[in-house]
Short mmCIF file of C-alpha atoms and ligand atoms in Angstrom, two decimals:
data_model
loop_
_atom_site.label_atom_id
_atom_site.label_comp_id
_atom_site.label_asym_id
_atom_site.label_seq_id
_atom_site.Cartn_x
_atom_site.Cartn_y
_atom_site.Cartn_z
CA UNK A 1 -19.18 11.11 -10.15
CA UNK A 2 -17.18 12.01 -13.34
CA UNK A 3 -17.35 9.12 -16.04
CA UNK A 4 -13.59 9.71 -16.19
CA UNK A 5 -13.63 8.25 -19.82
CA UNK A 6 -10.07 10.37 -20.63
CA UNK A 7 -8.64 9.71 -17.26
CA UNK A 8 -4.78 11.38 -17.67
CA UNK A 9 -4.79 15.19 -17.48
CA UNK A 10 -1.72 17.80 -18.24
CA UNK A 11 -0.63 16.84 -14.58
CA UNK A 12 0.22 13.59 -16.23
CA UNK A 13 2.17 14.88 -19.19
CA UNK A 14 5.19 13.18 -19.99
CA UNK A 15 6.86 16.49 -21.32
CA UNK A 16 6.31 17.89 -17.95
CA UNK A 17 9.87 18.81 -15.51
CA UNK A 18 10.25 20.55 -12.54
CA UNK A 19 12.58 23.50 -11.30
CA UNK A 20 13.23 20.56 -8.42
CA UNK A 21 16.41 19.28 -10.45
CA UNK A 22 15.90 15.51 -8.63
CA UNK A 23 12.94 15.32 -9.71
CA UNK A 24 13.87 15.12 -13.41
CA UNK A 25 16.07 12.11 -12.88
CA UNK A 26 14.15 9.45 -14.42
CA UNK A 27 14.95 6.89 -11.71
CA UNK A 28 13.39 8.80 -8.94
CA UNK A 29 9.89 7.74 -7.49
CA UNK A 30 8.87 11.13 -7.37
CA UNK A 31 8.67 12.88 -10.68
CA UNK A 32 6.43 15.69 -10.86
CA UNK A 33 3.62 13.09 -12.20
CA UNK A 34 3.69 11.79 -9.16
CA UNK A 35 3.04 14.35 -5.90
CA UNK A 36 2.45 11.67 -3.08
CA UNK A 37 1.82 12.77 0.30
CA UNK A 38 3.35 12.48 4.04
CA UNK A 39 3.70 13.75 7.13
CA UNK A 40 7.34 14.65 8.07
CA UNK A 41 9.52 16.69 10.55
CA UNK A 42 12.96 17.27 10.91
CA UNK A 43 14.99 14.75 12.01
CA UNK A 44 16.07 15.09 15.70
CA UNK A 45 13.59 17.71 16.30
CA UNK A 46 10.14 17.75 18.39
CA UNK A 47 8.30 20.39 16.11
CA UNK A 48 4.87 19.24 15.06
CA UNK A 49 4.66 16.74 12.26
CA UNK A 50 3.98 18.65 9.24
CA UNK A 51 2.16 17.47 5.80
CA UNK A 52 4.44 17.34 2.76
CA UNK A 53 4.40 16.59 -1.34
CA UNK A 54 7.40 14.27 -1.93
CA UNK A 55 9.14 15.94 -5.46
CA UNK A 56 12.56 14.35 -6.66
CA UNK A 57 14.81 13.68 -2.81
CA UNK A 58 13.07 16.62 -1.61
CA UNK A 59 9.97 17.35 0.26
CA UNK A 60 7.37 20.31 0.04
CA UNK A 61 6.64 21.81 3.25
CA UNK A 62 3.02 22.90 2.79
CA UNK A 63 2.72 24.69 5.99
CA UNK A 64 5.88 26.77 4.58
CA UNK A 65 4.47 26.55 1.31
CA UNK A 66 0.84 28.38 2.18
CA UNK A 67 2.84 30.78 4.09
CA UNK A 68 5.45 31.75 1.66
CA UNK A 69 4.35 31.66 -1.61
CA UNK A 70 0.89 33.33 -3.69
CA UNK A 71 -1.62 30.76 -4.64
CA UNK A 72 -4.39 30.89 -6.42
CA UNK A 73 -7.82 32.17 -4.86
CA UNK A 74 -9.34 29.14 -5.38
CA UNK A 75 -6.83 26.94 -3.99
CA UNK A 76 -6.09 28.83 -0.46
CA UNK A 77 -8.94 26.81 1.57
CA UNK A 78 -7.47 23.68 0.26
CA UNK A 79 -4.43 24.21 1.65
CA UNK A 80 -5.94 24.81 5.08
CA UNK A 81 -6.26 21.16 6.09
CA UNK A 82 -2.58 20.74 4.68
CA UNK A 83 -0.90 23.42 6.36
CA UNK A 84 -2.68 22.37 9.67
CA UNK A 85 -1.11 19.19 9.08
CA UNK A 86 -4.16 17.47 8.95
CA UNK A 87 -4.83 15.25 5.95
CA UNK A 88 -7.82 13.29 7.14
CA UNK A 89 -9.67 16.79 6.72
CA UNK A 90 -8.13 17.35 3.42
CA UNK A 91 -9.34 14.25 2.01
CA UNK A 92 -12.35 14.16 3.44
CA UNK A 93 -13.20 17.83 1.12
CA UNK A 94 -13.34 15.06 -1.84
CA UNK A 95 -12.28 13.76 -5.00
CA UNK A 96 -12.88 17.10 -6.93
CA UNK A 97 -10.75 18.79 -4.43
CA UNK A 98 -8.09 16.13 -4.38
CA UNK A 99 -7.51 17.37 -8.25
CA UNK A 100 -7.58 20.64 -7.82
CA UNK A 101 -5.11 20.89 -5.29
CA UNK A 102 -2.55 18.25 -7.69
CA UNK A 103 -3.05 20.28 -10.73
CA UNK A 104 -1.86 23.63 -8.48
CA UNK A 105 0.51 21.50 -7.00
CA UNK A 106 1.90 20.36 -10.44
CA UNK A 107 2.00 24.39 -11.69
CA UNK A 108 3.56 25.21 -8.47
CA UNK A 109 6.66 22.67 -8.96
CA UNK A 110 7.11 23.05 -13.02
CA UNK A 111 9.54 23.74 -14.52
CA UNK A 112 8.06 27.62 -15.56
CA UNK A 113 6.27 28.22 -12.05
CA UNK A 114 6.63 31.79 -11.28
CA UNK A 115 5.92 30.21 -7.01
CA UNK A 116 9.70 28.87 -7.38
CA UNK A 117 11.55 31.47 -6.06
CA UNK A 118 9.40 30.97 -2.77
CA UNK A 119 8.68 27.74 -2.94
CA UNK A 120 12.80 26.90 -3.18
CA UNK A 121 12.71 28.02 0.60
CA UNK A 122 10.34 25.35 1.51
CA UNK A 123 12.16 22.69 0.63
CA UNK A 124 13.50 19.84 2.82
CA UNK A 125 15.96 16.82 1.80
CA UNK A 126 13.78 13.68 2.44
CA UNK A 127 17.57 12.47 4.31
CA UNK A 128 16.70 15.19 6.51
CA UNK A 129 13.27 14.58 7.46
CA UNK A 130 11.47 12.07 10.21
CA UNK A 131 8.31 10.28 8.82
CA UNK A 132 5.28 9.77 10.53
CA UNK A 133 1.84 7.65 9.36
CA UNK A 134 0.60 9.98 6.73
CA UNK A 135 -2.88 9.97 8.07
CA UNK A 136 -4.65 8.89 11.52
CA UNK A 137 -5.92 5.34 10.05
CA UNK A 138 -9.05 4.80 12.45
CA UNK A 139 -9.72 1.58 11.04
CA UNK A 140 -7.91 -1.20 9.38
CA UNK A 141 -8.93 -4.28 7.14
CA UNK A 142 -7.15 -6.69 5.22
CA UNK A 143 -8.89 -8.46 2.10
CA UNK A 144 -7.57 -11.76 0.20
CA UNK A 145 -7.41 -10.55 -3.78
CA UNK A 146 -4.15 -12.26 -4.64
CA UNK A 147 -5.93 -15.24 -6.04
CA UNK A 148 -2.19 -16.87 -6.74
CA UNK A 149 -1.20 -16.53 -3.15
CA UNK A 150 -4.78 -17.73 -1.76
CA UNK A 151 -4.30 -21.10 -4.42
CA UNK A 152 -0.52 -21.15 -3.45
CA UNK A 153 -1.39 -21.87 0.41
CA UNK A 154 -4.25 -23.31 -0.40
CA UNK A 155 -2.86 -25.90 -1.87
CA UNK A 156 -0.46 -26.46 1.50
CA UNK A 157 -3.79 -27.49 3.02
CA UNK A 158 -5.72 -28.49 -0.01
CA UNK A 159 -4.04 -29.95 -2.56
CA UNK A 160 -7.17 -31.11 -4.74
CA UNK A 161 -9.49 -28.03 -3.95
CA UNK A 162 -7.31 -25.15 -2.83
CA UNK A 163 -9.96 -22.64 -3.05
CA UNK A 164 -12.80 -22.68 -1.43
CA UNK A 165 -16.15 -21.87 -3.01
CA UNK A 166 -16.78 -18.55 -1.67
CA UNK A 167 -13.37 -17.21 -3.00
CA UNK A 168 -14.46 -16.05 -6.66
CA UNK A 169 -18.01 -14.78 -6.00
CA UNK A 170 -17.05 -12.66 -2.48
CA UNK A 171 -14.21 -10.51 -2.10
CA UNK A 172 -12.78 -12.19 1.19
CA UNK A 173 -11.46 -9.84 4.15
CA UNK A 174 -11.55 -9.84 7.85
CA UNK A 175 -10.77 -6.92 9.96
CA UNK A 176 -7.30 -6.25 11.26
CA UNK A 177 -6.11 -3.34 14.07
CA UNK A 178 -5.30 -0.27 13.29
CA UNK A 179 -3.16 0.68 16.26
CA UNK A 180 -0.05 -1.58 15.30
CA UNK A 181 0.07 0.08 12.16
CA UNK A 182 3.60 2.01 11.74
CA UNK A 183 6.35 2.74 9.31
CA UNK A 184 9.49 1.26 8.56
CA UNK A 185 11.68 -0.01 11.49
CA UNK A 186 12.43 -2.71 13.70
CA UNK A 187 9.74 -5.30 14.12
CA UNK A 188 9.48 -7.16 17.60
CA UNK A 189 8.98 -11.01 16.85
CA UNK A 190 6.15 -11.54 18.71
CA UNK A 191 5.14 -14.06 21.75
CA UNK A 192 2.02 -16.67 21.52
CA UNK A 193 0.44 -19.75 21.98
CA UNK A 194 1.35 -22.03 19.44
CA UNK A 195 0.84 -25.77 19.00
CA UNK A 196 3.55 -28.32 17.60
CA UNK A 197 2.64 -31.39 15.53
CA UNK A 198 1.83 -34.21 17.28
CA UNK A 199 2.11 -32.05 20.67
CA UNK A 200 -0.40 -32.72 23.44
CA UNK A 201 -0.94 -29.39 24.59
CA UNK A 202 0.37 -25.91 23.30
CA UNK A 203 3.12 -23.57 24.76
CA UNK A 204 3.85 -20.22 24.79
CA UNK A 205 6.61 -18.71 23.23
CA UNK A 206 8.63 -16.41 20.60
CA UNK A 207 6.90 -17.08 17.07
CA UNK A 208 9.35 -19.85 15.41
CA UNK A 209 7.70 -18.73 11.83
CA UNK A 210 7.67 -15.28 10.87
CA UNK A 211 6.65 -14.30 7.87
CA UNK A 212 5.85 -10.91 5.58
CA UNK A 213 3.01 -10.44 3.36
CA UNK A 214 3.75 -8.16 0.15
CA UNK A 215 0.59 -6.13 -0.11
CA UNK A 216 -0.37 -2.54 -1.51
CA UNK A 217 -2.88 -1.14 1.16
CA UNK A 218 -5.77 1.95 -0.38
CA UNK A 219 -6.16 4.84 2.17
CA UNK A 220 -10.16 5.65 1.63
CA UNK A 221 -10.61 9.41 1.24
CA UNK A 222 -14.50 9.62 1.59
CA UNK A 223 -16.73 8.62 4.14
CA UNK A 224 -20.20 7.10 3.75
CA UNK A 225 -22.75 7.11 6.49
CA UNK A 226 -23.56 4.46 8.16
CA UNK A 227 -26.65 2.13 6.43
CA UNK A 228 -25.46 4.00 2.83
CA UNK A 229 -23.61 1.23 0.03
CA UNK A 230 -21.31 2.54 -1.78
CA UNK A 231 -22.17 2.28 -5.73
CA UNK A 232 -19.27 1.04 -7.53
CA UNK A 233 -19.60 3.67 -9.92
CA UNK A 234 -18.73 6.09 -6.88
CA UNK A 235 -16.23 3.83 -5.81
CA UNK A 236 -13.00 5.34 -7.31
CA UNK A 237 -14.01 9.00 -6.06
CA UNK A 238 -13.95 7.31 -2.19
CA UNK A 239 -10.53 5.83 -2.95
CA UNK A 240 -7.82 8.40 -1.67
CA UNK A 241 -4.62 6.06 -2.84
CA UNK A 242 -2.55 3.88 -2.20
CA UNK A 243 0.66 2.86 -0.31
CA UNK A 244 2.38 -0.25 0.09
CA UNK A 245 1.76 -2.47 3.12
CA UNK A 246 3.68 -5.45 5.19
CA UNK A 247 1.28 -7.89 6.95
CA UNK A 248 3.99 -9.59 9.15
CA UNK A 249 2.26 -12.74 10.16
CA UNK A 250 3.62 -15.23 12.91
CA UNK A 251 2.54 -18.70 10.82
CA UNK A 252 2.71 -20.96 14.07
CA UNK A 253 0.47 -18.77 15.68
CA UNK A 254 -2.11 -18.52 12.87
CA UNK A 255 -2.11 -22.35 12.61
CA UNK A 256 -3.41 -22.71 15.57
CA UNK A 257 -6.03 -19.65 16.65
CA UNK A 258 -7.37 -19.09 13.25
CA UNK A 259 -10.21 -21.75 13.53
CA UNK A 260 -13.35 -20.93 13.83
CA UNK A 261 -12.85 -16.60 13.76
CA UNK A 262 -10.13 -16.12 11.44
CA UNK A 263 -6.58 -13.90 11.63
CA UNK A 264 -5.90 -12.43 15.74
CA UNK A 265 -3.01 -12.14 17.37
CA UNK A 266 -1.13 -13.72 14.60
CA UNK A 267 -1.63 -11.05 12.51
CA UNK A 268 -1.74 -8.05 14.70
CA UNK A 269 1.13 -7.20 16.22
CA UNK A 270 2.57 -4.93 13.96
CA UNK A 271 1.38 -4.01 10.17
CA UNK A 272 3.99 -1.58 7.79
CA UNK A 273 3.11 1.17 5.74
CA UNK A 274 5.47 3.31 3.29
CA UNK A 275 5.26 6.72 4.56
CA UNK A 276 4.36 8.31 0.80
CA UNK A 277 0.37 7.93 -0.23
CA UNK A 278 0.46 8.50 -4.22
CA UNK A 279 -3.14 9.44 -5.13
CA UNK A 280 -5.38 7.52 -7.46
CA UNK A 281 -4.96 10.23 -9.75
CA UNK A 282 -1.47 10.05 -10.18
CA UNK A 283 -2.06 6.41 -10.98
CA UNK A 284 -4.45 7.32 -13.90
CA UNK A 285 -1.63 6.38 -16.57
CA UNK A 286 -1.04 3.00 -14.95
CA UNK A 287 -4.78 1.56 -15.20
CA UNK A 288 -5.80 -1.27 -17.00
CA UNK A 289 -9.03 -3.74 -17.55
CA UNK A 290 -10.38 -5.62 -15.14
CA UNK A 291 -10.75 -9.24 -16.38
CA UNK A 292 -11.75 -12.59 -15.36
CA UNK A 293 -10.60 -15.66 -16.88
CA UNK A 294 -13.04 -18.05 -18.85
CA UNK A 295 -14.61 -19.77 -17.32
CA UNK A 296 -14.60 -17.92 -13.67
CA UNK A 297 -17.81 -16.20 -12.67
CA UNK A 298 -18.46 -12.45 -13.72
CA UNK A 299 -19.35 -10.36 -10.52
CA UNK A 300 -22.27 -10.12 -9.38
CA UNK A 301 -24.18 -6.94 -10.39
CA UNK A 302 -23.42 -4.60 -7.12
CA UNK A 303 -19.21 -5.23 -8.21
CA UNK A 304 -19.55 -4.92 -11.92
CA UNK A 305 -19.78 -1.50 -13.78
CA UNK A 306 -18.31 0.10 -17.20
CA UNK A 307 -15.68 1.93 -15.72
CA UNK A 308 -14.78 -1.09 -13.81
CA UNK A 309 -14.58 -3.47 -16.34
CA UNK A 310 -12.26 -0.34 -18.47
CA UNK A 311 -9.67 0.45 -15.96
CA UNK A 312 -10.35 -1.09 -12.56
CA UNK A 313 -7.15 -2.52 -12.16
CA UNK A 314 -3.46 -0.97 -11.86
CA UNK A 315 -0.24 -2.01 -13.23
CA UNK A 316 1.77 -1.88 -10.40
CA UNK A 317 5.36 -3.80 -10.02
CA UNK A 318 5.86 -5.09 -6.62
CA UNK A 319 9.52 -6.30 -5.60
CA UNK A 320 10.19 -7.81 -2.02
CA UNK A 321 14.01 -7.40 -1.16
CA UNK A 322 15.94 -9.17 2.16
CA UNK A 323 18.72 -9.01 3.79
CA UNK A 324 20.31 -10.83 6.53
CA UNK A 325 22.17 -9.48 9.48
CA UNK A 326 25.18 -11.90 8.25
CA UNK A 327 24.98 -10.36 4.28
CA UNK A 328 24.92 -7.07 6.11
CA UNK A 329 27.78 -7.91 8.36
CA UNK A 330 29.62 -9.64 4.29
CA UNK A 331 28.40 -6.19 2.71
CA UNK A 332 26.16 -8.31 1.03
CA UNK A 333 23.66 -6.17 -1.02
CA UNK A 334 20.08 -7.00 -0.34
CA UNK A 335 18.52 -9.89 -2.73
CA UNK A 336 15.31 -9.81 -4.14
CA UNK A 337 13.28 -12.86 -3.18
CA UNK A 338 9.99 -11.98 -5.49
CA UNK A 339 8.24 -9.62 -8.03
CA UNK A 340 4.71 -9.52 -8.86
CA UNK A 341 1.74 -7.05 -9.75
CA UNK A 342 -1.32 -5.39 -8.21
CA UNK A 343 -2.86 -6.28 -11.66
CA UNK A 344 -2.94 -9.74 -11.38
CA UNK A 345 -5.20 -9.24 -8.04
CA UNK A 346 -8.71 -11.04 -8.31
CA UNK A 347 -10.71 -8.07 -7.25
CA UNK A 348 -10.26 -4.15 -7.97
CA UNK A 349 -9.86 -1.81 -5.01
CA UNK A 350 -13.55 -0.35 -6.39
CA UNK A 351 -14.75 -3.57 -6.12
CA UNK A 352 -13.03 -4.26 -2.35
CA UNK A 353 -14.19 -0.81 -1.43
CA UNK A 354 -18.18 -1.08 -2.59
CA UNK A 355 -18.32 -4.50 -0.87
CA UNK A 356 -16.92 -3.57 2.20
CA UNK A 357 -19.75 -0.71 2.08
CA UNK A 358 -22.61 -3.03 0.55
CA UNK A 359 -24.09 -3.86 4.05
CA UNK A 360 -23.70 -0.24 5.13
CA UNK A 361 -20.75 -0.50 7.30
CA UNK A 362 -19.50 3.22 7.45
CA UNK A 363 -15.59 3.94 6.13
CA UNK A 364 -14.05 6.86 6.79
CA UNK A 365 -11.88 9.11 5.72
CA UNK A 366 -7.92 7.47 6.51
CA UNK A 367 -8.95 4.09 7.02
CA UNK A 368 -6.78 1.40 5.35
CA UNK A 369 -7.66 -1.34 3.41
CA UNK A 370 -5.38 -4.40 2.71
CA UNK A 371 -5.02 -6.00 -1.13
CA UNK A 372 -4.29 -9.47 0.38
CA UNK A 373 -1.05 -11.08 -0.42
CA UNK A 374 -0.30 -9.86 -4.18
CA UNK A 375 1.84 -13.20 -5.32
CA UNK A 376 1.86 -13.86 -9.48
CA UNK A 377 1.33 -16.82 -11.05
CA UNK A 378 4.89 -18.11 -11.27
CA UNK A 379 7.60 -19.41 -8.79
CA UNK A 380 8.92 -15.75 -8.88
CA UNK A 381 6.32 -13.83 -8.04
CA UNK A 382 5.62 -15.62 -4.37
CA UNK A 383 4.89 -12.76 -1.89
CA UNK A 384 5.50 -14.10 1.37
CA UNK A 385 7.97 -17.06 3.24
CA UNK A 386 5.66 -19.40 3.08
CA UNK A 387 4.79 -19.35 -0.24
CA UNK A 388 8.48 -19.58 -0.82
CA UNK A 389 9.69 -22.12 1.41
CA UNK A 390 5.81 -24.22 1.28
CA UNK A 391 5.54 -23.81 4.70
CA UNK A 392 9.09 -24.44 5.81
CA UNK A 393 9.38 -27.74 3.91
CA UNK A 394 11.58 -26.61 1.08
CA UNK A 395 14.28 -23.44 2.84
CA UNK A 396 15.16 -21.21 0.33
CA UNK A 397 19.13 -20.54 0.08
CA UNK A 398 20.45 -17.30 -0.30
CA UNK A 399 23.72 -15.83 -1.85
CA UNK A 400 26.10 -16.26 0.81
CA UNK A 401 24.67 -20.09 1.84
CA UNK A 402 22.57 -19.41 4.57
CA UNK A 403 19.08 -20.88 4.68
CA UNK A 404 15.40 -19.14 5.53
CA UNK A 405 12.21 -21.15 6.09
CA UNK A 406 10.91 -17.99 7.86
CA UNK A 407 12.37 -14.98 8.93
CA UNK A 408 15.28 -14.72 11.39
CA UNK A 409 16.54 -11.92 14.05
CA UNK A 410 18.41 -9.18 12.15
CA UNK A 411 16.93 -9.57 8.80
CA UNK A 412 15.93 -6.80 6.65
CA UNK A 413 12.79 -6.97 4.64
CA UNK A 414 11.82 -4.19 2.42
CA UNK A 415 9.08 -3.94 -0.22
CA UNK A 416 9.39 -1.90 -3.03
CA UNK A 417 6.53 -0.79 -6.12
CA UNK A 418 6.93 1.08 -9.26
CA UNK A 419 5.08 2.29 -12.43
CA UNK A 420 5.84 2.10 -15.96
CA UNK A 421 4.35 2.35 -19.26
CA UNK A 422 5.23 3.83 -22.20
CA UNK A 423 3.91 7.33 -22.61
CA UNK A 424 3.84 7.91 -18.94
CA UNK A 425 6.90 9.05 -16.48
CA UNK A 426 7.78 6.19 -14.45
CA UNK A 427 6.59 7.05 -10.37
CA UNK A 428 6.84 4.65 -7.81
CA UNK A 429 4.92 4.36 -4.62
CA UNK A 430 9.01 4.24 -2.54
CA UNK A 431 9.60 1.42 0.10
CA UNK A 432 8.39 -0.04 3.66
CA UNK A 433 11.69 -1.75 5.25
CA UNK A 434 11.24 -3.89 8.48
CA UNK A 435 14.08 -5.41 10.61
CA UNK A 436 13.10 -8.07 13.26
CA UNK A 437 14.54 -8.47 16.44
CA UNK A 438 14.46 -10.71 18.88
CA1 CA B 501 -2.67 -10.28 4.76
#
């Protein structure tokens, strides 16, 4: 593993434009700094899903692209996987790879690139294209880093000891289902058992207390065999990148199946990615310490390591945005309930990543891993309903009077996550958008 002690390269350079005109607009999530990738077709058409660089509102066909334009020697094999439209493959070539192919990538779509005459003819609008998960995600699990969110319902339950005493030594998770996992769209509100105070005996029903979770989710890139930890300072080179994730979660349910196993059916019913995964490295600008507050417990040795400690955490501003059929119906825009940041998260995604690993449970290339609800410290930074309303008790009101405890049919919920910091190009990792019906 590199030490990565000067983490930014010339892919990262400010000064850098693109011959994609959109991409220069300094609003857009994806500069050339950026170079997330997806799967995508046309829209309306059956052809295969193809594997794509997002660049300004357009999209880089990389089947087209391998086909249609000279490439290095060196680069041609990694654009096998890519054209094939198979991105599990590509990642699992590695971390060394994974920069090779960005910095040809980045030449390729600058502003000078000799390629842009060919590559112009593999471009698609992104209004023109049909998303599709970016990867096949073979396994899924959600952790609980968002220490405010974990003291927030905590206290719900707990009000003199909100966290329990594992919380700051073990990097809580518990594993979800990948097979519910989709992209933005409508969300069926599911059906369960739940159980109503003071009730004798449960019923079954439509959940009464839907509820998101504002996460960012990491898409591992490298396996490790089964029986083999993962160091932590190998960590980052196993960690792909990362996307944003909704953990919709029926409350009433939870209540009542999560004792003694944890999350079930609650939880798994459906789970939202954005379609775009922006690599690690095009985060490189965005890292900062990782850092515990006195008094807290340092980790223990296996989650503690220099490069850790200098940069294991990411500066990432998370926004959660709703709105109602009836603002919708008003032309209402949406209104943003909450912002936050995947900094303030108790635990790095190194960290998440080795521990999952430290017993030798085997990850593989494409599987997801959860942050945990990222809330901040403050009343504006709650990350999901409950949070919000304290479990129902106190609805919030929104512009045009109506009031949500939990979610309702026809409402819009759509996470949103950007970068900035001053000598770097703002990216942002785009949005997940989920509308529940009945
Ligand atoms: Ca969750």
């Amino acid at each position: 593993m590199s030490t990565r002690t000067d983490l930014t390269n010339a892919t990262h350079d400010p000064a850098l434009r693109s011959w994609v005109e959109s991409a220069n607009d300094g609003a857009t999530d994806f500069p050339i700094q950026n170079l997330p990738y997806g799967r995508f077709r046309r829209a309306g058409s059956d052809e295969a899903f193809r594997i794509g660089v997002a660049i300004g509102d357009q999209v880089l066909d990389l089947k087209l692209a391998s086909e249609q334009s000279p490439w290095p020697d060196a680069v041609s094999p990694l654009l096998e996987p890519l054209a094939a439209g198979d991105l599990n493959a590509f990642m699992a070539l590695g971390a060394p790879a994974w920069s090779r192919m960005r910095a040809a990538l980045s030449a390729a779509l600058a502003a000078d690139s000799l390629q842009a005459p060919f590559l112009e003819l593999c471009l698609l609008p992104q209004s023109a294209c049909a998303m599709a998960l970016p990867c096949r995600i073979g396994d899924y699990t959600d952790f609980y880093a968002g220490i405010h969110h974990a003291t927030t319902i905590g206290k719900l339950f707990r009000p003199d000891n909100p966290l329990l005493p594992n919380y700051k030594w073990v990097p809580i998770g518990y594993h979800g289902r990948a097979s519910s996992i989709g992209l933005s769209g409508p969300v069926k509100r599911p059906h369960g058992q739940t159980m109503a105070p003071g009730a004798s005996a449960p019923v079954f029903g439509p959940s009464a207390k839907l509820d998101y979770e504002l996460e960012v989710g990491a898409i591992v890139g490298r396996a490790n065999a089964q029986g083999q930890a993962v160091p932590i300072a190998e960590a980052e080179d196993a960690l792909f990148g990362l996307v944003l994730l909704n953990d919709w979660s029926a409350r009433d349910i939870q209540a009542w199946e999560y004792q003694p196993l944890g999350p079930f059916l609650a939880k798994n019913f459906a789970s939202s990615i954005s379609p775009w995964i922006v690599t690690m490295e095009a985060l490189a600008p965005f890292r900062r310490p990782f850092t515990r507050p006195a008094g807290d417990p340092q980790p223990l040795p296996y989650l503690d390591g220099a490069f850790n400690r200098a940069a294991g955490a990411i500066d990432i501003v998370l926004e959660v945005w709703l709105q109602t059929a009836a603002m919708r119906a008003a032309g209402q825009n949406a209104m943003r309930l909450s912002q936050s940041n995947m900094s303030d998260a108790y635990w790095t995604w190194a960290q998440m990543l080795t521990h999952h690993a430290s017993n030798g449970c085997n990850l593989q290339p494409g599987d997801l891993l959860g942050s945990g609800t990222l809330s901040g410290a403050d009343a504006g930074g709650r990350g999901s309903l409950m949070e919000l309303s304290s479990n129902g008790r106190s609805p919030i009101t929104l512009p045009g009077g109506e009031q949500r405890s939990f979610l309702q049919d026809g409402d819009t919920l759509t996470l949103r996550a950007c970068c900035q910091q001053s000598g770097a190009v703002r990216i942002g990792l785009g949005e997940v958008s989920g509308t529940i019906v009945g």
